[in-house]
Amino acid sequence: MSTFITYLIPGVPVGCVYALMAVGLVLCYKTSGVFNLAFGAQAYVSALVFYLTVESLGWPIWAGALVAIVLVSPAIGVGLDRLLFRHIRAAPSLVKLVVALALLIGIPTTMKLLFGSATRLNPPSIIANANVVYHFGSYYVSRGDVVTVLVTLVVVAALGILFRYSEIGLHMRAAVESPRMLQLSGISAERVGAFSWGLSSFLAGLAGVLLAPLFSRVSSLDFTTLLVSAIAAAALGSLTSLPLTLVGGIVLGIGQAVLTGYLPLNSVLATGLRPAFPFVVLVVLLLVMPGLRGAMEVTDPLSGCDPPPPPLAASVRDPRLDRVARIGFPIFLAVFVISALTWVPSFWVFILTQGLAFSIMFLSITVLTGMGGQISLCQAAFAGFGAFTAGQLAMHLGLSVIVGALVGGVIAAAVGVLVAIPALRLGGIALALATLAFSLLADNVLFPLGWLGNGATGVTVPRPAIGPISFAGTRAFFLLALVALAICSTIVIMVRRGMTGRYLAAIRGSELAASTVGINVAKQKVIVFALSAGLAGVGGAVYASTQGSVSPTDFNYFFSLVFVVLVVTTGVKTVEGAINAGMAYVILAQLLSYIPDHPAWLQRFSGIEILLFALGALGYVIHPEGVVEFQKRFWTERIARMLDRFGSEEGEAEGKDASDGLGSPVAGMFPAVPRAPGGSGDAGGW
Amino acid sequence: MVDALFAGEQLSKRFGGVVALTETSLEVRSAEAVGLVGPNGAGKTTLFNCLLGVVRPDSGSVYFDGRRIDGLKLHQRARLGIGRTFQRLELFSGMTVLDHLLVAKRARGSGARMWRDLLGIGGPSREEMDDADRVLELVGLSGYAHSMVESLSLGHGRLLELGRAIIGRPRLLMLDEPSSGLDSAETAVLVDVVRKVRAETGAALLLVEHDLDMVSVLVDRLYVLDFGKLIADGPIDQVLADEAVRTAYLGTASVAGENSAVAGAEAAGVDEL
Ligand SMILES: Nc1ncnc2c1ncn2[C@@H]1O[C@H](COP(=O)(O)OP(=O)(O)OP(=O)(O)O)[C@@H](O)[C@H]1O
Ligand SMILES: [Mg+2]
């Protein structure tokens, strides 16, 4: 018993920090409808600002705290509300989630750009003499822990009073119901929204500064873990009750601490399960609490008044441009392949091969998100399953990586089915969180296993040979990867053009109507998850063989987030969107790595490609179809209009005929371009 | 009971404090046309949803062809041969009119097979295309086959929903206020289509409708629902003559037509929001 309490005590203050963040999350979610994953990054910013002011500039602690918690953090929150979230209030939850994801990965990169990436050791504590220890019999607690708990209790109590007794609290509760309704009754919903964003960001900042000293250095990754722990705590409080959220946070903190105490030291379970614990709790909660899933799908009852998103470029495609594309694309492809096989330096061919591998992985997002309408934050983990399978089969059984990639794809698909079965009951944000949890479980518990990812050592994955033809050379392997991408793209295109694609489009359009005509929606979702995971697995194996060896860090959860943001930026609905994303990712990263080391500030720009994509994903606010997709539509319309003007000089009738509805901004609303019979709704693109 | 094609027995449903249905029983025999009327909020849509498994009733049971189907999921009930339309349009947004029909046709037939799609033979067959063309012509949407549903008017949307419901040749057609928001010409087309389909396939009909003219044209037997309870059922003229029904729902006979016009206009206004 006494050991139990010894283990338990340090868990309480950690749990309190989880709870603070969780309360901010719930507050923001309830009043603005945004499940703000970026709070993880905002907590990091506060911790960083506190470190910089106190340690680097030598400010007194109170001044640093004032700036970090009271000024910077709420300012970021209010700014995000103003610039972004206010405008997507009525958007589908997918859009909000992607924007929050983009911020979660974009904000730390921005910080690196602003303040450099020096390692910042031993974060200071905000509490004076935090290390003084009080003894209670055989137990002892530090002053820091006591103050943390007290601060949390005071803050939660103050919030409770604010909601119950103040006017702004009343308005916030009204905003939870419907901000539009609030607006109609003459209260500025924007002001209420800004207040709640400021308040919840203050909580995130407070949590960040309080949490920082627990780690040996200030690193953004630790704060993502904080974020998910907070989500689990919020889930324990059903996303509604403040006291329950507080209890939830403390229970999690204690659970984690006790688990660490009892698990054997240095085993995979101890090192892996501790960080994964909140996620396991989260998944279990999502599965056993049906009401929670309902609570996660808040929508404004008046949100249906907004216009639907603009159509895909494919739907306004001009037949004349189609003709150009039909001739131009094969020429481009031929030039690309011949160049890669001849004059392009072999190092760049290697980079392009990586791009092909990523393109295959990104096709999995085209399938799942673009066609299936689901969002998953564990695609990198699926890729990992494919890569490690191929590597292990090659190492132990001497199987060719080509066979390994196929088996890896099948195994990844099987894992996908296992993930999909709970996913069927979730959907939306809950699905995203559950897959994120699976990602972390894979990172921390599964991939370190010797027979799978083999921990830090990783697995070696040789290049394959078919009979006498070896693909070990850079250019030969490039060709092989290109063939793999072509096959995978064909699979995606065929599925989309066929009946399965139409079924998925129907389910995206209305699940209720789809099942009313007799479609087994659950089965289709499992199928799309399996296909998606399988493609990711094949892509992972191709990537592994490109690299020669891979380790779990190559398929870290962070990549899953980056993948989604990337593909959304370039266009989640088309195969070319995935390929653009794959190529842009590796090429940009390589170009940025050429930035010289001197002067030192220039070096900060080296990892900035993530930020560029994050910014691109923020463009999702304006162009839900993806920025690249938008540009394509824009130029299609523009060129079509130019052709019209050109044509009308030659023959009046023909020009008029062609311009009918095509160049107008509402072109997508009307069937300007007759489609070939059998073309599915969004199958115009390839 | 035995001779009924589709029957709900003693169905009850509450939503929190709202009692939407209390021990309501209803049956539709083969090839029969039955109407279900009642004031707004009477529980007609809820009854539809309970019968089809969209919402789970608190108690009661549902039979199709003499077999208990409470355990069946929504799509399984649909595959028994039930087509339905919705009071608030439920179209597949982002899809073309033709694809709506092809998907519905396939879902009642062999289903989608991914391996067939991969071989390029999974697309719609000749027969399916012909069937879709025939239905398009029947509901008068031939000119819109390749339009996105977003561009359809409300009336065309309702006709498309009807087409989607009948393309699988259902044995029972369930329509939830099909004429709401339609002008009289569109309503006439709708009535015409329903009659043709029933004459051709012998499908039974369960119709929820405020427009009593339409009800009396299409239906032989009528149920009246008020506050979740059945207050009358029987042959249509008998029910419409019933004193209790007139006071609860219809007002006097002379106002009936007006009532339905108002209800139609209201529904149209709501739908256009
Ligand atoms: N999902 C739901 N949650 C809560 N209450 C509901 C729900 N669905 C229906 N109700 C309530 O149940 C009652 C019956 O509604 P229902 O839609 O079945 O009526 P209706 O007869 O179809 O009315 P109308 O003619 O307006 O379509 C109403 O009071 C309605 O508010
Ligand atoms: Mg109704």
mmCIF file of N, CA and C in Angstrom, chain A residues 54 160 170 175 187 256 268 317 324 343 345 384 448 459 466 518-519 528 558 574 576 581 595 603 685:
data_model
loop_
_atom_site.group_PDB
_atom_site.id
_atom_site.type_symbol
_atom_site.label_atom_id
_atom_site.label_comp_id
_atom_site.label_asym_id
_atom_site.label_seq_id
_atom_site.Cartn_x
_atom_site.Cartn_y
_atom_site.Cartn_z
ATOM 1 N N VAL A 54 13.226 34.062 -19.247
ATOM 2 C CA VAL A 54 13.849 33.868 -17.932
ATOM 3 C C VAL A 54 15.302 33.430 -18.048
ATOM 4 N N GLY A 160 -15.617 27.695 -12.909
ATOM 5 C CA GLY A 160 -16.969 27.286 -12.555
ATOM 6 C C GLY A 160 -17.808 28.488 -12.164
ATOM 7 N N LEU A 170 -22.645 33.262 -19.127
ATOM 8 C CA LEU A 170 -23.957 32.913 -19.674
ATOM 9 C C LEU A 170 -23.915 32.912 -21.200
ATOM 10 N N ALA A 175 -23.493 30.211 -26.489
ATOM 11 C CA ALA A 175 -22.732 29.955 -27.716
ATOM 12 C C ALA A 175 -22.571 28.471 -27.959
ATOM 13 N N ILE A 187 -26.314 39.585 -29.410
ATOM 14 C CA ILE A 187 -25.040 39.546 -28.693
ATOM 15 C C ILE A 187 -23.951 39.207 -29.704
ATOM 16 N N GLN A 256 -0.816 6.743 -14.925
ATOM 17 C CA GLN A 256 0.462 6.692 -15.627
ATOM 18 C C GLN A 256 1.620 6.505 -14.638
ATOM 19 N N VAL A 268 10.037 -3.206 -22.746
ATOM 20 C CA VAL A 268 9.330 -2.457 -23.773
ATOM 21 C C VAL A 268 8.024 -1.915 -23.204
ATOM 22 N N ARG A 317 -13.893 20.678 -66.347
ATOM 23 C CA ARG A 317 -12.837 20.472 -67.327
ATOM 24 C C ARG A 317 -13.360 20.768 -68.736
ATOM 25 N N VAL A 324 -5.523 18.657 -74.943
ATOM 26 C CA VAL A 324 -4.135 19.067 -74.716
ATOM 27 C C VAL A 324 -3.489 18.151 -73.686
ATOM 28 N N TRP A 343 20.380 11.828 -67.904
ATOM 29 C CA TRP A 343 21.277 12.904 -67.501
ATOM 30 C C TRP A 343 21.106 13.414 -66.069
ATOM 31 N N PRO A 345 21.493 13.758 -62.282
ATOM 32 C CA PRO A 345 22.499 13.180 -61.381
ATOM 33 C C PRO A 345 21.870 12.089 -60.529
ATOM 34 N N GLY A 384 4.631 1.634 -41.961
ATOM 35 C CA GLY A 384 5.637 0.937 -41.155
ATOM 36 C C GLY A 384 5.417 -0.572 -41.183
ATOM 37 N N PRO A 448 8.989 -1.099 -31.519
ATOM 38 C CA PRO A 448 10.256 -1.430 -30.859
ATOM 39 C C PRO A 448 10.512 -2.937 -30.764
ATOM 40 N N VAL A 459 15.482 -2.279 -39.421
ATOM 41 C CA VAL A 459 15.684 -3.466 -40.257
ATOM 42 C C VAL A 459 16.328 -3.044 -41.571
ATOM 43 N N ILE A 466 14.818 -9.380 -60.208
ATOM 44 C CA ILE A 466 13.903 -10.329 -60.842
ATOM 45 C C ILE A 466 14.750 -11.183 -61.756
ATOM 46 N N GLY A 518 -29.824 0.089 -49.759
ATOM 47 C CA GLY A 518 -29.355 -1.283 -49.594
ATOM 48 C C GLY A 518 -27.846 -1.453 -49.577
ATOM 49 N N ILE A 519 -27.100 -0.345 -49.437
ATOM 50 C CA ILE A 519 -25.639 -0.476 -49.366
ATOM 51 C C ILE A 519 -25.231 -0.777 -47.929
ATOM 52 N N VAL A 528 -12.609 0.106 -47.629
ATOM 53 C CA VAL A 528 -11.816 1.265 -47.998
ATOM 54 C C VAL A 528 -10.629 1.433 -47.041
ATOM 55 N N PHE A 558 4.309 11.537 -35.977
ATOM 56 C CA PHE A 558 4.399 12.885 -36.528
ATOM 57 C C PHE A 558 4.233 12.860 -38.052
ATOM 58 N N THR A 574 -7.715 13.610 -55.892
ATOM 59 C CA THR A 574 -7.196 13.085 -57.146
ATOM 60 C C THR A 574 -5.876 12.364 -56.950
ATOM 61 N N GLU A 576 -3.390 12.665 -58.917
ATOM 62 C CA GLU A 576 -2.289 13.604 -59.152
ATOM 63 C C GLU A 576 -2.002 14.430 -57.904
ATOM 64 N N ALA A 581 1.997 15.767 -54.018
ATOM 65 C CA ALA A 581 2.433 15.857 -52.627
ATOM 66 C C ALA A 581 3.730 15.098 -52.411
ATOM 67 N N ILE A 595 20.552 25.071 -48.197
ATOM 68 C CA ILE A 595 20.792 26.355 -47.537
ATOM 69 C C ILE A 595 22.095 26.269 -46.745
ATOM 70 N N GLN A 603 20.366 28.933 -41.455
ATOM 71 C CA GLN A 603 20.163 27.514 -41.223
ATOM 72 C C GLN A 603 18.751 27.230 -40.700
ATOM 73 N N GLY A 685 -11.186 13.630 -62.951
ATOM 74 C CA GLY A 685 -9.737 13.706 -62.785
ATOM 75 C C GLY A 685 -9.178 12.302 -62.784
#
